[in-house]
Short mmCIF file of C-alpha atoms in Angstrom, two decimals:
data_model
loop_
_atom_site.label_atom_id
_atom_site.label_comp_id
_atom_site.label_asym_id
_atom_site.label_seq_id
_atom_site.Cartn_x
_atom_site.Cartn_y
_atom_site.Cartn_z
CA MET A 11 -44.43 -64.52 -40.18
CA LYS A 12 -48.11 -65.47 -40.37
CA VAL A 13 -48.88 -67.47 -43.55
CA ILE A 14 -52.17 -68.93 -44.77
CA ILE A 15 -51.99 -71.77 -47.29
CA CYS A 16 -55.10 -72.67 -49.28
CA GLY A 17 -54.78 -76.27 -50.41
CA ALA A 18 -53.36 -79.21 -48.44
CA GLY A 19 -52.34 -81.35 -51.42
CA ARG A 20 -48.73 -82.29 -52.22
CA VAL A 21 -47.62 -78.73 -52.98
CA GLY A 22 -49.50 -77.19 -50.06
CA TYR A 23 -48.11 -79.83 -47.71
CA GLY A 24 -44.56 -79.25 -48.97
CA ILE A 25 -44.81 -75.48 -48.47
CA ALA A 26 -46.35 -75.90 -45.01
CA GLU A 27 -43.59 -78.33 -44.04
CA ARG A 28 -40.82 -75.92 -45.06
CA LEU A 29 -42.37 -72.83 -43.49
CA SER A 30 -43.36 -74.51 -40.22
CA GLU A 31 -39.86 -75.96 -39.81
CA GLU A 32 -38.54 -72.40 -40.02
CA GLY A 33 -40.75 -71.26 -37.14
CA ASN A 34 -43.46 -69.46 -39.11
CA ASP A 35 -47.09 -69.38 -37.93
CA VAL A 36 -48.81 -71.46 -40.62
CA SER A 37 -52.53 -72.12 -41.14
CA VAL A 38 -53.72 -74.53 -43.85
CA ILE A 39 -57.20 -74.57 -45.39
CA ASP A 40 -58.73 -77.42 -47.39
CA THR A 41 -62.21 -78.78 -48.07
CA GLN A 42 -61.11 -82.38 -47.41
CA PRO A 43 -61.08 -83.27 -43.68
CA SER A 44 -58.71 -86.20 -44.32
CA LEU A 45 -56.03 -83.90 -45.77
CA ILE A 46 -56.35 -81.44 -42.88
CA ALA A 47 -56.16 -84.29 -40.37
CA ALA A 48 -53.02 -85.64 -42.03
CA ILE A 49 -51.24 -82.29 -42.15
CA THR A 50 -52.06 -81.26 -38.57
CA GLU A 51 -51.01 -84.67 -37.21
CA THR A 52 -47.57 -84.53 -38.85
CA LEU A 53 -46.73 -80.80 -38.96
CA ASP A 54 -46.81 -77.94 -36.46
CA VAL A 55 -49.55 -76.06 -38.29
CA SER A 56 -53.18 -75.06 -37.72
CA GLY A 57 -55.77 -76.72 -39.96
CA ILE A 58 -59.16 -75.43 -41.04
CA VAL A 59 -61.68 -77.49 -42.99
CA GLY A 60 -63.45 -75.19 -45.42
CA HIS A 61 -63.41 -73.34 -48.72
CA GLY A 62 -60.28 -71.22 -49.09
CA ALA A 63 -62.10 -68.44 -50.96
CA HIS A 64 -64.87 -67.98 -48.36
CA PRO A 65 -64.44 -64.90 -46.13
CA GLU A 66 -65.52 -66.61 -42.91
CA VAL A 67 -63.00 -69.42 -43.47
CA LEU A 68 -60.16 -66.97 -44.14
CA ALA A 69 -61.22 -65.01 -41.05
CA LYS A 70 -61.08 -68.20 -38.96
CA ALA A 71 -57.56 -68.83 -40.30
CA GLY A 72 -56.47 -65.38 -39.07
CA ALA A 73 -56.37 -63.53 -42.38
CA ASP A 74 -56.61 -60.16 -40.58
CA GLN A 75 -53.14 -60.85 -39.10
CA ALA A 76 -51.62 -62.66 -42.08
CA ASP A 77 -48.48 -61.47 -43.85
CA MET A 78 -48.97 -63.77 -46.82
CA LEU A 79 -51.58 -65.96 -48.49
CA ILE A 80 -50.48 -68.82 -50.76
CA ALA A 81 -53.31 -70.34 -52.81
CA VAL A 82 -52.34 -73.69 -54.30
CA THR A 83 -55.62 -75.60 -54.61
CA LEU A 84 -56.25 -77.65 -57.74
CA PHE A 85 -58.56 -74.98 -59.14
CA ASP A 86 -57.28 -71.71 -60.63
CA GLU A 87 -60.54 -69.88 -59.98
CA ILE A 88 -60.53 -70.73 -56.26
CA ASN A 89 -56.91 -69.58 -56.01
CA MET A 90 -57.73 -66.31 -57.75
CA VAL A 91 -60.84 -65.55 -55.67
CA ALA A 92 -59.01 -66.43 -52.43
CA CYS A 93 -56.39 -63.80 -53.28
CA GLN A 94 -59.08 -61.24 -54.15
CA VAL A 95 -60.94 -61.81 -50.87
CA ALA A 96 -57.67 -61.72 -48.88
CA HIS A 97 -56.89 -58.36 -50.46
CA SER A 98 -60.31 -56.71 -50.40
CA LEU A 99 -61.48 -57.80 -46.94
CA PHE A 100 -58.31 -58.47 -44.97
CA ASN A 101 -55.63 -56.38 -46.69
CA VAL A 102 -53.14 -59.28 -46.76
CA PRO A 103 -49.84 -57.73 -48.01
CA THR A 104 -48.58 -60.58 -50.24
CA LYS A 105 -50.75 -62.95 -52.26
CA ILE A 106 -49.41 -65.88 -54.31
CA ALA A 107 -51.59 -68.04 -56.57
CA ARG A 108 -50.91 -71.20 -58.53
CA ILE A 109 -52.40 -70.72 -62.02
CA ARG A 110 -52.39 -73.77 -64.28
CA SER A 111 -54.55 -72.67 -67.22
CA GLN A 112 -52.37 -70.99 -69.83
CA SER A 113 -55.29 -68.88 -71.07
CA TYR A 114 -55.06 -66.76 -67.93
CA LEU A 115 -51.33 -66.25 -68.51
CA ALA A 116 -51.44 -65.19 -72.17
CA PRO A 117 -49.34 -62.04 -72.78
CA GLU A 118 -52.33 -60.09 -74.11
CA TYR A 119 -54.05 -60.54 -70.72
CA SER A 120 -51.03 -59.70 -68.59
CA ASP A 121 -52.88 -56.84 -66.88
CA LEU A 122 -55.43 -59.24 -65.36
CA PHE A 123 -53.47 -59.75 -62.14
CA SER A 124 -52.69 -56.08 -61.51
CA ARG A 125 -53.70 -54.45 -58.22
CA GLU A 126 -56.52 -52.57 -59.98
CA HIS A 127 -58.11 -55.76 -61.33
CA MET A 128 -57.29 -59.01 -59.53
CA PRO A 129 -54.59 -58.22 -56.96
CA ILE A 130 -52.28 -61.23 -57.13
CA ASP A 131 -48.66 -60.35 -56.43
CA VAL A 132 -47.12 -63.56 -57.76
CA THR A 133 -48.50 -66.20 -60.12
CA ILE A 134 -46.90 -69.63 -60.21
CA SER A 135 -47.46 -71.80 -63.30
CA PRO A 136 -46.27 -75.36 -62.57
CA GLU A 137 -46.58 -76.53 -66.17
CA VAL A 138 -44.45 -73.70 -67.54
CA GLU A 139 -41.81 -73.98 -64.79
CA VAL A 140 -41.54 -77.76 -65.18
CA GLY A 141 -41.41 -77.35 -68.97
CA LYS A 142 -38.49 -74.93 -68.64
CA MET A 143 -36.72 -77.37 -66.33
CA VAL A 144 -37.13 -80.16 -68.89
CA LEU A 145 -35.67 -77.96 -71.61
CA ARG A 146 -32.66 -77.09 -69.43
CA ARG A 147 -32.02 -80.77 -68.77
CA ILE A 148 -32.20 -81.53 -72.48
CA SER A 149 -29.75 -78.69 -73.22
CA PHE A 150 -27.13 -80.02 -70.78
CA PRO A 151 -27.06 -83.84 -71.00
CA GLY A 152 -25.06 -85.39 -68.20
CA ALA A 153 -26.37 -83.01 -65.54
CA THR A 154 -28.95 -84.38 -63.11
CA ASP A 155 -30.22 -80.89 -62.25
CA VAL A 156 -29.88 -77.51 -63.98
CA VAL A 157 -30.98 -74.09 -62.70
CA ARG A 158 -30.16 -70.66 -64.10
CA PHE A 159 -29.53 -67.42 -62.19
CA ALA A 160 -28.45 -63.82 -62.84
CA ASP A 161 -30.19 -63.19 -66.18
CA ASP A 162 -29.30 -66.74 -67.27
CA ARG A 163 -25.56 -65.97 -67.05
CA ILE A 164 -24.90 -68.22 -64.04
CA VAL A 165 -25.90 -71.89 -63.95
CA MET A 166 -26.05 -74.39 -61.10
CA VAL A 167 -25.55 -77.94 -62.33
CA ALA A 168 -25.77 -81.10 -60.27
CA ILE A 169 -23.26 -83.63 -61.61
CA GLU A 170 -22.76 -87.25 -60.60
CA CYS A 171 -19.14 -88.29 -60.18
CA MET A 172 -18.68 -91.50 -62.14
CA GLU A 173 -15.98 -94.11 -61.42
CA ASP A 174 -13.76 -92.73 -64.19
CA CYS A 175 -14.36 -89.10 -63.18
CA PRO A 176 -10.97 -87.32 -63.41
CA VAL A 177 -11.67 -84.92 -60.50
CA VAL A 178 -12.31 -87.49 -57.75
CA GLU A 179 -9.95 -87.84 -54.78
CA THR A 180 -8.61 -84.32 -55.41
CA PRO A 181 -8.97 -81.47 -52.88
CA LEU A 182 -11.26 -78.74 -54.21
CA LYS A 183 -8.55 -76.13 -53.70
CA GLN A 184 -6.26 -78.12 -55.98
CA LEU A 185 -8.95 -78.24 -58.67
CA SER A 186 -9.02 -74.45 -58.74
CA GLU A 187 -5.23 -74.41 -59.16
CA LEU A 188 -5.30 -77.04 -61.92
CA PHE A 189 -8.02 -75.23 -63.90
CA PRO A 190 -7.54 -71.52 -63.12
CA ASP A 191 -9.47 -70.33 -66.18
CA LEU A 192 -12.54 -72.53 -65.46
CA ASN A 193 -15.22 -70.34 -63.95
CA ALA A 194 -16.84 -73.01 -61.78
CA THR A 195 -17.09 -73.64 -58.02
CA VAL A 196 -18.21 -76.79 -56.20
CA THR A 197 -20.64 -75.45 -53.60
CA GLY A 198 -22.37 -78.56 -52.27
CA ILE A 199 -21.78 -82.32 -52.14
CA PHE A 200 -24.31 -85.12 -51.63
CA SER A 201 -22.39 -88.17 -50.45
CA ASN A 202 -23.64 -91.42 -48.88
CA GLY A 203 -27.12 -90.01 -48.36
CA LYS A 204 -25.95 -86.78 -46.70
CA LEU A 205 -25.65 -83.26 -48.10
CA PHE A 206 -22.91 -80.92 -46.89
CA VAL A 207 -21.29 -77.63 -47.82
CA PRO A 208 -17.60 -78.37 -48.50
CA ASN A 209 -14.47 -76.41 -47.73
CA SER A 210 -11.37 -76.16 -49.90
CA SER A 211 -9.75 -79.27 -48.36
CA ASP A 212 -12.70 -81.59 -49.05
CA GLN A 213 -12.62 -84.11 -51.90
CA LEU A 214 -15.15 -85.63 -54.27
CA HIS A 215 -15.56 -89.41 -54.40
CA SER A 216 -17.05 -91.78 -56.94
CA GLY A 217 -20.83 -91.79 -56.63
CA ASP A 218 -21.01 -88.30 -55.10
CA LEU A 219 -23.36 -85.70 -56.49
CA ALA A 220 -21.63 -82.32 -56.85
CA TYR A 221 -23.55 -79.04 -56.98
CA VAL A 222 -21.44 -76.76 -59.15
CA VAL A 223 -22.10 -73.04 -59.77
CA CYS A 224 -20.49 -71.80 -62.97
CA ASP A 225 -20.53 -69.33 -65.83
CA LYS A 226 -23.09 -70.42 -68.42
CA GLY A 227 -20.34 -70.52 -71.07
CA HIS A 228 -18.32 -72.98 -68.98
CA VAL A 229 -21.05 -75.57 -68.30
CA ARG A 230 -20.12 -78.03 -71.03
CA ARG A 231 -16.44 -77.90 -70.12
CA THR A 232 -17.36 -78.44 -66.45
CA LEU A 233 -19.48 -81.47 -67.35
CA ALA A 234 -16.60 -82.86 -69.42
CA LEU A 235 -14.21 -82.35 -66.50
CA PHE A 236 -16.52 -84.55 -64.42
CA GLY A 237 -16.48 -87.23 -67.13
CA HIS A 238 -19.79 -86.34 -68.78
CA GLU A 239 -19.45 -85.75 -72.50
CA GLU A 240 -22.90 -86.92 -73.60
CA GLN A 241 -24.09 -85.36 -76.84
CA GLU A 242 -27.26 -83.32 -76.97
CA ALA A 243 -30.20 -85.47 -78.09
CA ALA A 244 -31.01 -85.26 -81.80
CA ARG A 245 -33.96 -87.69 -81.67
CA ILE A 246 -36.44 -87.30 -78.82
CA VAL A 247 -39.65 -89.12 -77.96
CA ILE A 248 -42.05 -87.39 -75.56
CA ALA A 249 -44.57 -89.56 -73.68
CA GLY A 250 -47.55 -87.35 -72.88
CA GLY A 251 -48.95 -84.50 -74.96
CA GLY A 252 -50.47 -82.53 -72.08
CA ASN A 253 -49.60 -78.94 -71.21
CA ILE A 254 -46.01 -79.76 -70.29
CA GLY A 255 -45.39 -82.07 -73.24
CA TYR A 256 -46.81 -79.53 -75.67
CA PHE A 257 -44.80 -76.67 -74.09
CA VAL A 258 -41.56 -78.66 -74.43
CA ALA A 259 -42.30 -79.76 -78.02
CA LYS A 260 -43.20 -76.22 -79.11
CA ALA A 261 -40.00 -74.81 -77.59
CA ILE A 262 -37.87 -77.49 -79.27
CA GLU A 263 -39.53 -76.76 -82.62
CA ASP A 264 -38.86 -73.04 -82.18
CA TYR A 265 -35.28 -73.16 -80.90
CA GLN A 266 -33.89 -76.55 -82.00
CA PRO A 267 -35.52 -77.12 -85.38
CA LYS A 268 -33.04 -79.83 -86.37
CA THR A 269 -34.19 -82.09 -83.52
CA ARG A 270 -36.42 -84.96 -84.69
CA LEU A 271 -39.36 -85.11 -82.31
CA LYS A 272 -42.24 -87.53 -81.72
CA ILE A 273 -45.05 -87.46 -79.13
CA ILE A 274 -47.08 -90.40 -77.83
CA GLU A 275 -50.45 -89.28 -76.41
CA ASN A 276 -53.07 -91.69 -75.05
CA ASP A 277 -56.08 -89.38 -75.41
CA ARG A 278 -57.17 -89.26 -79.07
CA GLU A 279 -58.80 -85.83 -78.88
CA ARG A 280 -55.73 -84.34 -77.22
CA ALA A 281 -53.42 -86.03 -79.73
CA VAL A 282 -55.33 -84.45 -82.63
CA ALA A 283 -55.28 -81.02 -80.95
CA VAL A 284 -51.52 -81.16 -80.33
CA ALA A 285 -50.84 -82.40 -83.87
CA ASP A 286 -52.76 -79.40 -85.25
CA LYS A 287 -50.69 -76.95 -83.20
CA LEU A 288 -47.23 -78.37 -83.93
CA ARG A 289 -45.52 -78.04 -87.31
CA ASN A 290 -42.78 -80.66 -87.51
CA THR A 291 -43.57 -83.07 -84.68
CA VAL A 292 -45.01 -86.51 -85.35
CA VAL A 293 -47.88 -87.18 -82.90
CA LEU A 294 -48.91 -90.80 -82.30
CA HIS A 295 -52.10 -91.88 -80.55
CA GLY A 296 -51.43 -94.66 -78.06
CA SER A 297 -49.94 -95.68 -74.72
CA ALA A 298 -46.30 -95.29 -73.73
CA LEU A 299 -46.63 -98.72 -72.09
CA ASP A 300 -47.45 -100.35 -75.44
CA GLN A 301 -44.26 -101.89 -76.81
CA LYS A 302 -45.61 -101.79 -80.36
CA MET A 303 -46.35 -98.07 -79.98
CA LEU A 304 -42.84 -97.40 -78.71
CA LEU A 305 -41.37 -99.26 -81.67
CA GLN A 306 -43.67 -97.33 -84.02
CA ALA A 307 -42.12 -94.18 -82.52
CA ASP A 308 -38.67 -95.63 -83.45
CA ILE A 309 -37.69 -95.71 -79.79
CA GLN A 310 -34.78 -98.03 -80.63
CA ASP A 311 -33.12 -95.18 -82.54
CA ALA A 312 -34.02 -92.39 -80.06
CA ASP A 313 -31.40 -90.56 -78.00
CA LEU A 314 -33.86 -89.63 -75.27
CA ILE A 315 -37.37 -90.39 -74.02
CA VAL A 316 -38.99 -87.69 -71.88
CA ALA A 317 -41.96 -89.08 -69.92
CA LEU A 318 -44.38 -86.28 -69.00
CA THR A 319 -47.76 -87.92 -68.44
CA ASN A 320 -49.80 -87.31 -65.26
CA ASN A 321 -49.21 -90.91 -64.16
CA ASP A 322 -45.95 -91.71 -62.35
CA GLN A 323 -46.23 -95.44 -63.03
CA ILE A 324 -46.63 -94.89 -66.77
CA ASN A 325 -43.70 -92.47 -66.79
CA ILE A 326 -41.41 -94.85 -64.90
CA LEU A 327 -42.37 -98.11 -66.60
CA GLY A 328 -42.56 -96.55 -70.06
CA SER A 329 -39.09 -95.06 -69.67
CA VAL A 330 -37.59 -98.29 -68.39
CA MET A 331 -39.18 -100.18 -71.30
CA ALA A 332 -37.86 -97.58 -73.76
CA LYS A 333 -34.28 -98.11 -72.58
CA ARG A 334 -34.70 -101.89 -72.81
CA LEU A 335 -35.77 -101.38 -76.43
CA GLY A 336 -32.65 -99.35 -77.24
CA CYS A 337 -33.31 -95.73 -76.27
CA LYS A 338 -30.06 -94.22 -74.96
CA GLN A 339 -31.34 -92.03 -72.09
CA ASN A 340 -34.54 -91.22 -70.20
CA LEU A 341 -35.86 -88.23 -68.29
CA VAL A 342 -38.92 -88.83 -66.12
CA LEU A 343 -41.50 -86.61 -64.42
CA ILE A 344 -42.25 -88.05 -60.95
CA ASN A 345 -44.86 -86.48 -58.68
CA ASP A 346 -44.82 -88.94 -55.79
CA PRO A 347 -41.68 -88.38 -53.66
CA SER A 348 -41.76 -91.99 -52.46
CA TYR A 349 -40.68 -93.10 -55.95
CA GLN A 350 -37.76 -90.71 -56.16
CA ASP A 351 -35.44 -92.47 -53.73
CA PHE A 352 -34.98 -95.57 -55.89
CA THR A 353 -35.02 -94.15 -59.42
CA LYS A 354 -31.44 -95.29 -60.06
CA THR A 355 -32.21 -98.90 -59.24
CA LEU A 356 -35.14 -98.77 -61.66
CA GLY A 357 -32.95 -97.57 -64.52
CA ILE A 358 -34.03 -93.92 -64.50
CA ASP A 359 -31.21 -91.62 -65.62
CA ALA A 360 -32.76 -88.36 -64.43
CA HIS A 361 -36.08 -87.24 -62.96
CA ILE A 362 -37.92 -84.01 -62.29
CA ASN A 363 -40.04 -83.33 -59.22
CA PRO A 364 -42.74 -80.77 -60.16
CA ARG A 365 -43.57 -80.16 -56.50
CA ALA A 366 -39.97 -79.12 -55.78
CA VAL A 367 -40.01 -76.75 -58.77
CA THR A 368 -43.23 -75.09 -57.56
CA ILE A 369 -42.09 -74.84 -53.94
CA SER A 370 -38.78 -73.26 -54.99
CA GLY A 371 -40.70 -70.63 -56.96
CA ILE A 372 -42.76 -69.76 -53.89
CA LEU A 373 -39.80 -69.74 -51.47
CA GLN A 374 -38.24 -66.95 -53.49
CA HIS A 375 -41.05 -64.66 -52.32
CA VAL A 376 -41.11 -65.97 -48.75
CA ARG A 377 -37.45 -65.22 -48.12
CA LYS A 378 -36.59 -61.91 -46.47
CA GLY A 379 -33.90 -59.55 -47.74
CA ARG A 380 -32.88 -58.85 -51.31
CA ILE A 381 -33.40 -62.46 -52.42
CA ARG A 382 -33.91 -62.62 -56.19
CA SER A 383 -34.15 -66.37 -56.75
CA VAL A 384 -34.27 -69.60 -54.73
CA TYR A 385 -33.97 -73.26 -55.67
CA ALA A 386 -34.31 -76.02 -53.07
CA VAL A 387 -32.26 -79.22 -53.46
CA GLN A 388 -32.38 -82.65 -51.84
CA LYS A 389 -35.90 -82.27 -50.42
CA GLY A 390 -35.10 -78.91 -48.85
CA SER A 391 -31.79 -79.91 -47.23
CA ALA A 392 -30.20 -76.86 -48.87
CA GLU A 393 -31.02 -73.94 -51.14
CA VAL A 394 -29.19 -72.29 -54.01
CA ILE A 395 -29.89 -68.58 -53.57
CA GLU A 396 -29.29 -65.50 -55.70
CA ALA A 397 -29.25 -62.30 -53.64
CA GLU A 398 -28.34 -58.67 -54.19
CA ALA A 399 -25.72 -57.11 -51.92
CA LEU A 400 -26.56 -53.74 -50.34
CA GLU A 401 -24.25 -51.00 -49.07
CA THR A 402 -25.02 -52.01 -45.49
CA SER A 403 -24.40 -55.74 -45.98
CA PRO A 404 -21.54 -57.11 -43.84
CA LEU A 405 -20.33 -58.92 -46.97
CA VAL A 406 -19.46 -55.69 -48.80
CA GLY A 407 -15.96 -54.26 -48.92
CA LYS A 408 -13.89 -56.99 -47.27
CA PRO A 409 -11.88 -59.78 -48.93
CA LEU A 410 -13.82 -63.04 -48.65
CA ARG A 411 -11.03 -64.63 -46.60
CA GLU A 412 -11.60 -62.01 -43.89
CA LEU A 413 -15.33 -62.60 -43.70
CA GLU A 414 -16.60 -64.86 -40.95
CA LEU A 415 -19.38 -66.50 -42.91
CA PRO A 416 -21.74 -68.66 -40.85
CA PRO A 417 -21.16 -72.41 -41.32
CA GLY A 418 -23.16 -74.03 -44.11
CA ILE A 419 -22.72 -71.22 -46.66
CA ARG A 420 -20.47 -71.28 -49.75
CA ILE A 421 -20.38 -68.53 -52.37
CA GLY A 422 -20.39 -69.94 -55.90
CA ALA A 423 -20.30 -66.90 -58.21
CA ILE A 424 -20.73 -63.13 -58.32
CA TYR A 425 -22.46 -61.26 -61.14
CA ARG A 426 -21.21 -57.70 -61.63
CA ASP A 427 -21.61 -55.42 -64.67
CA LYS A 428 -22.77 -58.36 -66.84
CA THR A 429 -19.64 -60.31 -65.89
CA VAL A 430 -19.48 -63.58 -63.93
CA ILE A 431 -16.73 -63.63 -61.29
CA ARG A 432 -15.44 -66.82 -59.69
CA PRO A 433 -14.77 -65.90 -56.05
CA ASP A 434 -11.48 -66.51 -54.27
CA GLY A 435 -10.01 -65.31 -50.98
CA ASP A 436 -9.08 -61.90 -52.41
CA THR A 437 -12.49 -61.18 -53.97
CA LYS A 438 -14.41 -58.25 -52.52
CA ILE A 439 -18.17 -58.07 -52.92
CA LYS A 440 -19.48 -54.66 -53.95
CA ALA A 441 -22.88 -53.09 -53.44
CA LYS A 442 -25.39 -54.17 -56.12
CA ASP A 443 -23.45 -57.35 -56.86
CA ARG A 444 -25.66 -60.37 -57.35
CA VAL A 445 -24.28 -63.25 -55.33
CA VAL A 446 -25.16 -66.88 -56.05
CA LEU A 447 -24.49 -69.11 -53.06
CA PHE A 448 -25.27 -72.54 -51.66
CA ALA A 449 -26.75 -72.64 -48.16
CA ALA A 450 -27.65 -75.57 -45.93
CA ALA A 451 -31.21 -75.34 -44.59
CA ALA A 452 -29.98 -74.30 -41.14
CA ALA A 453 -28.01 -71.41 -42.66
CA VAL A 454 -30.84 -69.87 -44.74
CA ARG A 455 -31.81 -67.45 -41.95
CA HIS A 456 -28.23 -66.20 -41.85
CA VAL A 457 -28.37 -65.58 -45.60
CA GLU A 458 -31.52 -63.52 -45.16
CA GLN A 459 -29.76 -61.38 -42.55
CA LEU A 460 -26.67 -60.90 -44.74
CA PHE A 461 -28.81 -59.46 -47.56
CA ARG A 462 -31.45 -57.69 -45.50
CA VAL A 463 -32.07 -53.94 -45.70
CA SER A 464 -30.61 -52.35 -42.58
CA ILE A 465 -32.08 -49.33 -40.76
CA GLN A 466 -28.82 -47.55 -41.62
CA TYR A 467 -29.78 -47.85 -45.26
CA PHE A 468 -32.44 -45.21 -44.74
#
């Protein structure tokens, strides 16, 4: 597949890295020569220095042969115009744009990105997607990652196995026998720095991170089974009143009105604006690195601090300071991947990588076949995928134990007729079932083939 990426920043680099590793023909455009030099020196991609919305630059990148354009520059307007030019002059089939300004995404203007007006097939809003991720983490304390699939009926939770975890040193098959009515399946394990897809004889060990796919109604019981019975936060302090912080606060006010919420915002004008928009949230003007400000926010009595500023250092240090002052838990937004490997040693309970959230949203539309949703884990080492089974799929009609699934794939749940099914050896997948599975990076191509439309289908 021929893909053009406009923007060689962190997100553009991450997308180019994933797509080039999978053998796609990738061209990257950016106005900064240093970014293009860096990306072409480290990745197998073509680089063009220029403006991603200019026709001659897109032509040089091979837009007339492109299957997809992904515009992820820092500027919404450049992303939008690049998609328009790709459509009008080069007839690029699929166009994806990162749109950060919420004014463009307001419901009353939803027709803006239609084919008749500004032909953008997919809009990605990092602030909204990260905000939703934060809310999911708050809803399920104890999980280090939470993603929803199948109309929010199936949830993938990443759970750390603590020393007193009751399920360690027990074969996965035995867990299913011990808890037959628990609709949950361990689909991936991150152990000693390596991620693998387990089989029924594998065991979990203390310190492992388990990726569990389960019925939404069974998440809290699953967390408890792994030794996590943390209570949902009743008092929350948010550091940063930007787009993400405001989105999270507004959602908490709307859906969890009993939660006591405070925001610390360093920009006075922004603090006043946020305070005017929110009803029951206390907004304080100051720095999350100021100990007096944290104490003024009653951080010593808080259940959770959520650090959502644009500065990784402020997020990390402010959260560490908050815990030292008595806050029970912290959740930190970290943009720079180099910080993410030693969060535990710093005293960070959980973190969110906005780049990973954005890349996962884009991968959903890059994948071939009836792929409905994709979420990448462990820096792309594996993906949790929701796909729809077709009549012609080799998965349909046979008991799972008779299927010769490629290595690196484990089915976690099946969604059929608004019911979540935990798969076992006797389960048969039917056409139109939505299957949520865990796939190692090397097995993703096999997943695409399993859910691809066959010629026989026509």
